Coordinates of C-alpha atoms in Angstrom, one line a residue:
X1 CA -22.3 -28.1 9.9
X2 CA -20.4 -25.5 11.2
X3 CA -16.8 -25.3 10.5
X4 CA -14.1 -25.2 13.5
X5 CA -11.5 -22.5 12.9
X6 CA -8.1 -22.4 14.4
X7 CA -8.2 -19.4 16.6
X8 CA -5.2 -17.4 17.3
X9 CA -5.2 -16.2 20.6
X10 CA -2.1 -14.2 21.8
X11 CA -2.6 -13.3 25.6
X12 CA 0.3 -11.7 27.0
X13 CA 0.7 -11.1 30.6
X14 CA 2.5 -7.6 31.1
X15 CA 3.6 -7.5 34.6
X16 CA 6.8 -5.1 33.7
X17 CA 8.6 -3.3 31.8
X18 CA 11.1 -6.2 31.5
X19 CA 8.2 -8.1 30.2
X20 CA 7.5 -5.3 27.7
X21 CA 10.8 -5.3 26.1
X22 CA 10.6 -8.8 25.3
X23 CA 7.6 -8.8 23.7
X24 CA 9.9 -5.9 21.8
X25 CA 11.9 -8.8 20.2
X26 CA 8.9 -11.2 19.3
X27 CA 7.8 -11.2 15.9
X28 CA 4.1 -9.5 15.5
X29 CA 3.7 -12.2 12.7
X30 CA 4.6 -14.9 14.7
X31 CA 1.9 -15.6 17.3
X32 CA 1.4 -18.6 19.5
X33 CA -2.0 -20.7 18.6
X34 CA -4.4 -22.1 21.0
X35 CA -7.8 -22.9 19.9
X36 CA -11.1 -21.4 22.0
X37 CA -15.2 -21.3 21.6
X38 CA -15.0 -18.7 24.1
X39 CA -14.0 -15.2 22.3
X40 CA -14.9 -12.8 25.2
X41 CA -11.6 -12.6 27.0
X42 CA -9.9 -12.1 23.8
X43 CA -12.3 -9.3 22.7
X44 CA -11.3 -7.4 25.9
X45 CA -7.8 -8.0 25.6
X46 CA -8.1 -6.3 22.1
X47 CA -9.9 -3.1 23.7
X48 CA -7.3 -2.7 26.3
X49 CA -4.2 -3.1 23.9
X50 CA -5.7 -1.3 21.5
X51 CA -7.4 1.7 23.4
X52 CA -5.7 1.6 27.0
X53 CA -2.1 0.7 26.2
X54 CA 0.5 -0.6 28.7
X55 CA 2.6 1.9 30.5
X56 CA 5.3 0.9 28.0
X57 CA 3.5 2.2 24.9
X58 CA 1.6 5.2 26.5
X59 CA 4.5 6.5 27.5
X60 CA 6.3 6.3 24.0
X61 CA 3.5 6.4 21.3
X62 CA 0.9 8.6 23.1
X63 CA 3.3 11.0 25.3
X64 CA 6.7 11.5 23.9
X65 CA 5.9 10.7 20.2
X66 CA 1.9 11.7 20.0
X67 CA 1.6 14.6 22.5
X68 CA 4.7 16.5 22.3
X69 CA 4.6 16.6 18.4
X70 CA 1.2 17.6 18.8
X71 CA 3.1 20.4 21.1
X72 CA 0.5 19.9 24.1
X73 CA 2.9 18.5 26.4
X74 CA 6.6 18.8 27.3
X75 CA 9.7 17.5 29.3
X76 CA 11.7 20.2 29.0
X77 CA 12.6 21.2 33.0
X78 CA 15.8 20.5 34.7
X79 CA 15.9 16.4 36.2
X80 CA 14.4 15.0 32.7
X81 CA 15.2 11.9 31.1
X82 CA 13.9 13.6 28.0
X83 CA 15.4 16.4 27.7
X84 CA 17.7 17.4 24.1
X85 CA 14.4 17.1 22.0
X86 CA 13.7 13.0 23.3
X87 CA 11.8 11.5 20.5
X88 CA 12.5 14.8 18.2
X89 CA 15.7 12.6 17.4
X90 CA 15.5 9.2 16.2
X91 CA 15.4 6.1 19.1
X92 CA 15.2 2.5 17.7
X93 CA 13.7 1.6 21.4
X94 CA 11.0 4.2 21.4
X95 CA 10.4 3.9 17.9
X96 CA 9.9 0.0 17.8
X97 CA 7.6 0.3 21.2
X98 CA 5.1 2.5 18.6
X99 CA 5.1 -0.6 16.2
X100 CA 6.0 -3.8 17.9
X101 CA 3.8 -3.6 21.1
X102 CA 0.5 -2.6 19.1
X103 CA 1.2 -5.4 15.7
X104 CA 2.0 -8.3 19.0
X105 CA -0.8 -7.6 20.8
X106 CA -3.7 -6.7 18.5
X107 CA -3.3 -7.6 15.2
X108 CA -3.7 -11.4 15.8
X109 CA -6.2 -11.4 18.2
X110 CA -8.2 -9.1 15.5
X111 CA -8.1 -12.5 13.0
X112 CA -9.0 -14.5 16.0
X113 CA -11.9 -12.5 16.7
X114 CA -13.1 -12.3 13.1
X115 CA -12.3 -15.4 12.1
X116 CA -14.2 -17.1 15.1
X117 CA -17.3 -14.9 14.9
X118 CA -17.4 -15.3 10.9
X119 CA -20.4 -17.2 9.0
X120 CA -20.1 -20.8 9.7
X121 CA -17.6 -20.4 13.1
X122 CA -17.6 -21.9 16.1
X123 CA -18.5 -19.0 17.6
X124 CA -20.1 -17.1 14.7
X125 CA -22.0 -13.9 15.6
X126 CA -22.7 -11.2 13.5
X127 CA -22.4 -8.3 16.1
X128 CA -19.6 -9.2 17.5
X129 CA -18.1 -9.5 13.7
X130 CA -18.9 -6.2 13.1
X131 CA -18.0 -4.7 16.1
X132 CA -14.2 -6.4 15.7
X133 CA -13.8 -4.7 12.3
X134 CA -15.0 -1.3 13.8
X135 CA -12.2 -1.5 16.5
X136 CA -9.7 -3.0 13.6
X137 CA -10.8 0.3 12.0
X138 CA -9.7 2.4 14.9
X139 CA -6.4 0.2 15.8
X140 CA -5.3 0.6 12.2
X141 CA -6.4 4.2 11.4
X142 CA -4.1 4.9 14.0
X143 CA -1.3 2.9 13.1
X144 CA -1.5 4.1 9.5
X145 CA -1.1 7.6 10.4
X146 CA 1.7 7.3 12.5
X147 CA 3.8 5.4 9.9
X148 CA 2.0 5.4 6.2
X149 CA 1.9 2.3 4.4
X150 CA 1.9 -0.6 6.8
X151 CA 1.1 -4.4 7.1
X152 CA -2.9 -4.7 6.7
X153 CA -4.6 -7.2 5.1
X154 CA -1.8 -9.9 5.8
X155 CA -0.7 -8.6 9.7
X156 CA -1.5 -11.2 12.5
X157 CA -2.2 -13.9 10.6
X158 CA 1.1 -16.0 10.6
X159 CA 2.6 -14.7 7.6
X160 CA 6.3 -14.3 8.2
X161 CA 6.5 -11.3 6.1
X162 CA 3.0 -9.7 5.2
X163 CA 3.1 -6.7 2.2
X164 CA 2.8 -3.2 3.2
X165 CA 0.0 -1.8 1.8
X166 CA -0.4 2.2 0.9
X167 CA -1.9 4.1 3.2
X168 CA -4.7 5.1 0.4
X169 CA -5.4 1.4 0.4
X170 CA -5.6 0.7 4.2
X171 CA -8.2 4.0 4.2
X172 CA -10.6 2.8 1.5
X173 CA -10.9 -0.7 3.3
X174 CA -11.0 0.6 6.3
X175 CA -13.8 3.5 5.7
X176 CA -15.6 0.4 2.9
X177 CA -15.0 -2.1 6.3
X178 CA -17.0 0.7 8.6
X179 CA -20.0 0.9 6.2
X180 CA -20.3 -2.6 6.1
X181 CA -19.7 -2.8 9.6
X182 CA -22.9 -0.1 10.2
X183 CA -25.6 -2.1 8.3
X184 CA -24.8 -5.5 10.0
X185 CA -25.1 -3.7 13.3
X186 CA -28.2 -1.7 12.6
X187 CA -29.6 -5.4 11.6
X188 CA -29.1 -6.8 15.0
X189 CA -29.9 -6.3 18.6
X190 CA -29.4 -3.4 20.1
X191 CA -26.8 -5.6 22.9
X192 CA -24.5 -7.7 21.8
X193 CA -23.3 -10.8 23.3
X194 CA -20.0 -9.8 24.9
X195 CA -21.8 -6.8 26.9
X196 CA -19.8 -8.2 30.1
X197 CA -16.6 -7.8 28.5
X198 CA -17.4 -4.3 26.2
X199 CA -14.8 -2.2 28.3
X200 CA -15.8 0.8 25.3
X201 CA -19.6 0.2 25.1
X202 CA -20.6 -2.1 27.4
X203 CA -22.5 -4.2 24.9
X204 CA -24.7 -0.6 23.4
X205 CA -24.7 -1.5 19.9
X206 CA -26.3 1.9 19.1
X207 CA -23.0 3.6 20.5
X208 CA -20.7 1.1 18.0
X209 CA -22.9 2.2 15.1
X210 CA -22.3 5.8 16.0
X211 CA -18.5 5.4 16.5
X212 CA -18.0 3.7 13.4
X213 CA -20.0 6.7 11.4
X214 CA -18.1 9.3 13.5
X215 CA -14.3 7.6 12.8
X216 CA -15.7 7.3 9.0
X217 CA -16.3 11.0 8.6
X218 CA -12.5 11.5 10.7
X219 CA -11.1 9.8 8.3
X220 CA -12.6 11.0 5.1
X221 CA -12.3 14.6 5.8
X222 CA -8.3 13.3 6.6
X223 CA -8.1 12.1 3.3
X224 CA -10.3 15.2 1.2
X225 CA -7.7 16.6 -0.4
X226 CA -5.3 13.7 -1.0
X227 CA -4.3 12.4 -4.6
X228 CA -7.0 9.9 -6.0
X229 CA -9.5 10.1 -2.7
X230 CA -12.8 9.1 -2.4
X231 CA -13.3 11.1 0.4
X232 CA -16.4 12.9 -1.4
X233 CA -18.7 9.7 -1.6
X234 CA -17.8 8.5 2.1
X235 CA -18.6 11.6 3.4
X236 CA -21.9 11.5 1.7
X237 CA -22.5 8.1 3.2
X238 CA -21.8 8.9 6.4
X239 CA -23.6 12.1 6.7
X240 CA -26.6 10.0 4.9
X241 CA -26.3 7.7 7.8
X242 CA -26.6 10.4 10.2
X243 CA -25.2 8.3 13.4
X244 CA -22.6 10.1 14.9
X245 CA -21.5 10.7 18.8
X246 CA -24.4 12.7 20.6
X247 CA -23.3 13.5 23.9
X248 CA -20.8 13.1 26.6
X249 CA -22.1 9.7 27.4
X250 CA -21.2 8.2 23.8
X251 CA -17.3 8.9 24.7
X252 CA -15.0 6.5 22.8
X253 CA -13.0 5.8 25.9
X254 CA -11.4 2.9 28.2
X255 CA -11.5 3.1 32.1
X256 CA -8.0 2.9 33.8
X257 CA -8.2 0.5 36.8
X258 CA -6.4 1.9 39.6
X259 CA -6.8 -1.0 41.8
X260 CA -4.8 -3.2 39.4
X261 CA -1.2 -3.2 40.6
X262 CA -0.4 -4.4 36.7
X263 CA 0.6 -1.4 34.9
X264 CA -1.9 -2.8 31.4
X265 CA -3.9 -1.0 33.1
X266 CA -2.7 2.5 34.8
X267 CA -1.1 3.8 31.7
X268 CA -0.1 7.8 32.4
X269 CA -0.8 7.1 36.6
X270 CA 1.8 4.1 36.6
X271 CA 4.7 6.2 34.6
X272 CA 4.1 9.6 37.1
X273 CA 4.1 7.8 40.4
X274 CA 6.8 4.9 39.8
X275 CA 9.6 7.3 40.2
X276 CA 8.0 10.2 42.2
X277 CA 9.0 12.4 43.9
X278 CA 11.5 12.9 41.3
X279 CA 10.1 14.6 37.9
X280 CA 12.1 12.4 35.7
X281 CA 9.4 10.6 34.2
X282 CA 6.7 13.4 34.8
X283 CA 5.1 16.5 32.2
X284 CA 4.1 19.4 32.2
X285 CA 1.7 21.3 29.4
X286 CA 3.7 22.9 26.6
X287 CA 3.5 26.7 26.5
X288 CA 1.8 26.2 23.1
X289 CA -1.5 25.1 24.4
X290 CA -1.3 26.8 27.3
X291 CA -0.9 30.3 25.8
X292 CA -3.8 29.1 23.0
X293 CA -5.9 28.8 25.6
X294 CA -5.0 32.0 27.8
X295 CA -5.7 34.1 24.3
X296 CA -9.5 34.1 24.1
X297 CA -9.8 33.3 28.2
X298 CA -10.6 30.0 27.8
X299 CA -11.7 28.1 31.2
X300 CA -10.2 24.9 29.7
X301 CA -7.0 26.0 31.1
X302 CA -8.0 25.1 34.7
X303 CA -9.5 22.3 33.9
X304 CA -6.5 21.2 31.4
X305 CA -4.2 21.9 33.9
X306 CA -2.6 22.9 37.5
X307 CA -1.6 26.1 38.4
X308 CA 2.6 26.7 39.2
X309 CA 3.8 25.4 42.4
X310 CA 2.5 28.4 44.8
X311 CA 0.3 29.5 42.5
X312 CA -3.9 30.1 42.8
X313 CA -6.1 28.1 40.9
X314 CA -8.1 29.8 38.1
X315 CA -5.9 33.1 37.9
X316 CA -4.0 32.7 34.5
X317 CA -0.9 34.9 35.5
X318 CA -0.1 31.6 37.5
X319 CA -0.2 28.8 34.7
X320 CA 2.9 28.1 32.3
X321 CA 3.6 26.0 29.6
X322 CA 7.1 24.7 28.7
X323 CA 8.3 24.9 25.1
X324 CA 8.7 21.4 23.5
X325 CA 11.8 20.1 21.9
X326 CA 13.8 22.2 23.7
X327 CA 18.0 22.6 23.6
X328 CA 20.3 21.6 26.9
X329 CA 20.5 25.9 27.9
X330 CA 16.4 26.2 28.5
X331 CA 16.3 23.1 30.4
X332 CA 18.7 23.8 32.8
X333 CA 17.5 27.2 33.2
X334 CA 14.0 25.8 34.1
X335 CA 12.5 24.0 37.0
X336 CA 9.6 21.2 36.7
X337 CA 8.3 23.0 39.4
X338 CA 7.9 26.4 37.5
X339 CA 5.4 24.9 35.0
X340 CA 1.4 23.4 34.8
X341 CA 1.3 19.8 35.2
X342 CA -1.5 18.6 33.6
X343 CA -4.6 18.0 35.7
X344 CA -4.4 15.6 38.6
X345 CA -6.7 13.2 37.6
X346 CA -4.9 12.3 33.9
X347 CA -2.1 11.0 35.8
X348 CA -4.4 9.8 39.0
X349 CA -3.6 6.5 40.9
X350 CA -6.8 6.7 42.8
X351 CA -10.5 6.7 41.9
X352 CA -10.8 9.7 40.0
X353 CA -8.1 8.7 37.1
X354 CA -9.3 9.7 34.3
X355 CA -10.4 7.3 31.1
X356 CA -8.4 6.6 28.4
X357 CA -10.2 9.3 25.3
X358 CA -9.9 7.9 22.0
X359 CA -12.6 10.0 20.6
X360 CA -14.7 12.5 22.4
X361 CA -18.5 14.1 21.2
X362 CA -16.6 17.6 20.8
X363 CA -14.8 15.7 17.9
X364 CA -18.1 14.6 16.4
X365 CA -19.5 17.9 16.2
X366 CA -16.5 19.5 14.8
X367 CA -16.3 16.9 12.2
X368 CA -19.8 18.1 10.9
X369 CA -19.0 21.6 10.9
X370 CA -16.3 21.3 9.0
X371 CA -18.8 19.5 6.3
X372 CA -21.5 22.3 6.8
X373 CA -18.8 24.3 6.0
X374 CA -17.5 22.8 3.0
X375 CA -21.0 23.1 1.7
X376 CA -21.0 26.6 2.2
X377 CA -23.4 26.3 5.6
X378 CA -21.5 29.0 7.9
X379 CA -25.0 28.9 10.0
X380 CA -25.2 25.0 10.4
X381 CA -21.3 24.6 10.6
X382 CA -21.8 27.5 13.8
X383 CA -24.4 25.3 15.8
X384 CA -22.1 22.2 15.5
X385 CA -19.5 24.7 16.6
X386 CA -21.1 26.3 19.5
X387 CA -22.2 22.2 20.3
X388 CA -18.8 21.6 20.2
X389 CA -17.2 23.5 23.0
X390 CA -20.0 23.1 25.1
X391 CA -20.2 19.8 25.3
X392 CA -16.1 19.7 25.4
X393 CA -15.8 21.5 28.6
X394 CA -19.0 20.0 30.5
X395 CA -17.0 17.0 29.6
X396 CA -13.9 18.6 31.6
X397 CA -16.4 19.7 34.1
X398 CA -16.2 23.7 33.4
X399 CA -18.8 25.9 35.7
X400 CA -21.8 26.4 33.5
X401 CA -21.6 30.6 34.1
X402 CA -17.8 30.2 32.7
X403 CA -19.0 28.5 29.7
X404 CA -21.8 31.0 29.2
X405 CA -19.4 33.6 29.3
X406 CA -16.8 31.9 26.8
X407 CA -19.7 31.4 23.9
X408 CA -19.9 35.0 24.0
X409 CA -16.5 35.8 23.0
X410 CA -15.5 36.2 19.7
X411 CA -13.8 33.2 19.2
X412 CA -16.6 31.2 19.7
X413 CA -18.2 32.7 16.5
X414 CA -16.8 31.3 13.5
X415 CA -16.2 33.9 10.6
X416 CA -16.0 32.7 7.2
X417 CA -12.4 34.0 6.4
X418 CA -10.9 31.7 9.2
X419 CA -13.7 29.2 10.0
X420 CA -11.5 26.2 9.1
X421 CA -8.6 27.9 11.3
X422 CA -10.9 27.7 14.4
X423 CA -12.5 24.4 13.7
X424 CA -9.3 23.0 13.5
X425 CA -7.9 24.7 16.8
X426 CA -10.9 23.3 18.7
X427 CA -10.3 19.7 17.0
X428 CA -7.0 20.4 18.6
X429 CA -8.0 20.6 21.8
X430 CA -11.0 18.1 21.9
X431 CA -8.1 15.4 21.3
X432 CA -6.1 16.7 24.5
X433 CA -4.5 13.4 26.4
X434 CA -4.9 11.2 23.2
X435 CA -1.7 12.6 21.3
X436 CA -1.9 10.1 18.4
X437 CA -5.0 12.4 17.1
X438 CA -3.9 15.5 18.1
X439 CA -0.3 14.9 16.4
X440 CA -2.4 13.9 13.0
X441 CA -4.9 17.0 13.8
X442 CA -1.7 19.2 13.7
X443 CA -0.3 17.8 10.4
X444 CA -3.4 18.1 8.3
X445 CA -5.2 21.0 9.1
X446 CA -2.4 22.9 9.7
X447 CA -2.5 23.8 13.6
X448 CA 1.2 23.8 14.0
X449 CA 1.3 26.5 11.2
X450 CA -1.4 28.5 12.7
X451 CA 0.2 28.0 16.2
X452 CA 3.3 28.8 15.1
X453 CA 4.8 24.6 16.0
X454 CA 5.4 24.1 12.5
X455 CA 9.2 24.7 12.4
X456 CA 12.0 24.3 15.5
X457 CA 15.3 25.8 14.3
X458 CA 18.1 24.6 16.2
X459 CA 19.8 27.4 18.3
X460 CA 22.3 25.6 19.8
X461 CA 23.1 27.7 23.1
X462 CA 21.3 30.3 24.6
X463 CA 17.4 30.3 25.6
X464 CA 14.6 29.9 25.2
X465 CA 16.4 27.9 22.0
X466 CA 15.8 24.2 20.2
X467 CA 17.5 21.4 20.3
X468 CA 19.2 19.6 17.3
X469 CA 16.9 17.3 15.3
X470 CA 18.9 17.0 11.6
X471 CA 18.7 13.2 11.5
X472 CA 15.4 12.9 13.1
X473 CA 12.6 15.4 12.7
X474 CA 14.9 17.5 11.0
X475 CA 14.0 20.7 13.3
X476 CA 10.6 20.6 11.6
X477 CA 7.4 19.2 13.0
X478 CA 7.8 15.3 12.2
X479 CA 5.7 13.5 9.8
X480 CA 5.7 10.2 10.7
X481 CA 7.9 7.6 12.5
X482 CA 10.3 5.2 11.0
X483 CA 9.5 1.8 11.0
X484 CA 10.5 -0.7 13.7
X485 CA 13.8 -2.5 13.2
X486 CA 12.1 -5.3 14.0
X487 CA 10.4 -4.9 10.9
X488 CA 13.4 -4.3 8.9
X489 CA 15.2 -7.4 10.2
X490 CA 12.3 -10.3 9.9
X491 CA 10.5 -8.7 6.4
X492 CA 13.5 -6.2 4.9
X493 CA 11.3 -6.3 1.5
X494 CA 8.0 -5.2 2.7
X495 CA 9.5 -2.2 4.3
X496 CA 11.2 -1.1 1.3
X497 CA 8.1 -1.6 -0.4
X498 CA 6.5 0.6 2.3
X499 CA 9.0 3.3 1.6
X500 CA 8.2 2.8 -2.1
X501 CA 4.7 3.3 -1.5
X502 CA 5.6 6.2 1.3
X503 CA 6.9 8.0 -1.9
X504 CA 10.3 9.1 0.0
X505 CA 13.2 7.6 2.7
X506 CA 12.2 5.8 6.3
X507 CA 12.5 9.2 7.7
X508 CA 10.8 11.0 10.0
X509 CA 10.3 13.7 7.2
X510 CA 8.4 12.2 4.6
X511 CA 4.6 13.2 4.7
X512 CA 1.8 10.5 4.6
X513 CA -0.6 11.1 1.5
X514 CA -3.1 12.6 3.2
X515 CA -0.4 15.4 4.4
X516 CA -0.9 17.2 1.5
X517 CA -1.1 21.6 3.0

């Protein structure tokens, strides 16, 4: 007979930011309990919190935390409310938002959803089990490498105060959890149950198999060099396995509805337009990425981003970037309209908003060069190259001629000397709008020290110049955030034991084991 579980269901109706803030002050480990048969809602709501965040935590963990330490976007313009290095220098609110919004809405629905799809549940079903710990894999991949060691195996399900575990430990389940994940799925169907409410897949259980392989390779090739990895036997597996993202059309991604006055689901459009016309809110493309790309004449600059107010589109004399982080003296000096704003469709509030990337085929292929290459394979590691920024600007709809043209320059072929270098700069860009990856891209294979990001000395007056950070990133690229002060109120002990395991102080300046170059 099979046994009924007591789901936890947490649904959470954002209509505002007010309604954001208090879920702020709710205790992720607290959740309210209702039980169901029917799972489907609550394996949508997962997708959206956990892939397509509210407006609230877009804006802090994926734009002023993700994408400006990744350097790829900035605020630095006269009219900001970001301006003196926001988020450079430590804010409880903005801080907590990265920690409290994701552990509320995701973490106990992700026990619902496994525990009510388990052997012997009310609503047991192996593909949607396996499927649930692919997308815990993602939610707490990311999590883990924005903080270090964090609540795993305990979060969401009513403990007051779950451990913290070290990040080593959250990526061996994790990348063990994936594998296991992989040969339940390949034993099944090849559409799940829950296709109508698969906002990611739409019920393509091939597609799960081959994001679960992909994010196992991410994360092993994270972790290759870190103290007592076993990066080497996973990356085996999962190159054994052979599923990975193929094309465009296996995009890890979650469609923004623009017809939805609920801001759940407008994300970048909803913090653009609610105060426009005035730029407080808005971004513009740091002058990092944009002068990476005008280097080696890459066309993703046009599609990345808008010329300068007055400017034509396509000539690179009229596309800027904005230095990130930047002191009182350069943003006064500069106007919003004087930079690129990022292409009109990230921020769209019509039909042709773009989707929410978590992880793009570019990624894939770049993943499996960098293998090829670790084996020595400079030929093999080229074609997953060359596959790579192909399919990375069809994606972003470059003309065909210009990517022709672009495959023939120079920096298209990798050379052996600095073949990591420009696999990592293309990783770089293939995570452009999801600044959670591109900040951990830029912290482990050393794109902020080949871009020259690395390090922002404060200058005090005078520009171009930085900002102040001692106390916060500490004028340095930071390498994780503190934890939420949530946290340290309801479970004071399992943060200090997170620091313990961190190996250093709740700062922003202690690396995550895998930050090991």
């Amino acid at each position: 007979m099979k046994k009924i579980l007591s789901i936890i269901l947490v649904f959470v109706a954002v209509a505002s930011c007010t309604d954001d803030f208090e879920d702020m002050n709710t205790s992720p480990n607290s959740p309210s309990a209702a039980g169901s048969d029917n799972l489907a809602p609550v394996f949508t709501y997962v997708q959206r919190h956990a892939f397509a965040e509210t407006r609230f935590n877009t804006w802090r963990g994926n734009l002023i935390f993700g994408s400006r330490f990744a350097d790829q976007w900035s605020f630095s313009f006269a009219g900001t409310w970001f301006g003196n290095a926001a988020g450079f220098s430590y804010n409880a609110g903005w801080t907590d938002a990265a920690w409290d919004d994701p552990y509320s809405k995701v973490s106990a629905n992700l026990v619902a959803l496994l525990d009510g799809t388990a052997e012997g549940a009310t609503a047991e079903d192996p593909a949607i089990n396996a499927i649930t710990r692919v997308m815990k894999g993602f939610f707490y991949q990311r999590m883990t490498d924005q903080f270090g060691a964090i609540p795993y195996s305990e979060a969401g399900t009513g403990t007051a105060a779950p451990i913290f575990e070290s990040q080593q430990d959250v990526y061996n389940d994790i990348m063990a959890e994936l594998g296991e994940a992989i040969t339940e799925l390949k034993a099944v169907g090849a559409t799940h149950a829950y296709a109508g409410n698969d906002i990611v897949y739409g019920g393509d259980v091939s597609k799960w198999i081959k994001a679960a392989n992909t994010l196992r390779l991410r994360m092993a090739l994270r972790a290759k060099d870190a103290p007592g990895s076993n990066s080497d036997a996973v990356i085996s597996a999962a190159m054994a396995e052979g599923s990975f993202l193929s094309s465009n059309d296996d995009t890890f991604s979650v469609d923004r509805d623009y017809t939805n006055a609920n801001n759940l689901f407008n994300g970048y459009s909803d913090i653009w337009w609610t105060w426009d016309p005035s730029p407080a809110a808005q971004w513009v493309l740091s002058s990092t990425l944009v002068d990476a790309l005008k280097t080696n004449n890459d066309p993703r600059l046009f599609a990345f981003a808008q010329p300068i107010d007055g400017g034509t589109a396509g000539n690179s004399a009229d596309y800027s970037g904005s230095i990130v982080g930047a002191n009182t003296d350069y943003i006064n000096a500069n106007t919003f309209e004087s930079f690129s704003k990022p292409n009109a469709s990230i921020y769209s509030d019509q039909s042709d908003v773009m989707s929410s990337l978590v992880m793009t085929y570019a990624e894939a292929e770049l993943l499996q060069a960098e293998v090829a290459l670790d084996a020595g394979n400079l030929g093999t590691a080229q074609t997953h190259f060359t596959n790579a920024i192909q399919g990375h600007m069809e994606y972003w709809g470059v003309p065909a001629a210009d990517i022709t043209t672009y495959l023939t320059d120079p920096s298209a072929t990798l050379v052996a000397a600095t073949a990591f270098d420009q696999i990592a700069l293309q990783r770089w860009f293939a995570a452009y709008t999801y600044g959670y990856e591109a900040w951990a891209i830029s912290r482990r294979m050393n794109v902020a020290e080949q871009l020259g990001f690395d390090s922002k000395p404060a200058s005090g007056t005078g520009t171009p110049g930085f900002a102040n950070t001692v106390g916060g990133a500490g004028n340095v690229l930071p390498k994780r955030l503190r934890y939420s002060s949530n946290a340290v109120l309801l479970n004071a002990a399992g943060v200090e034991q997170g620091n313990s395991l961190n190996g250093g102080d709740d700062a922003m300046t202690t690396k995550l084991w895998w930050d090991v170059n």
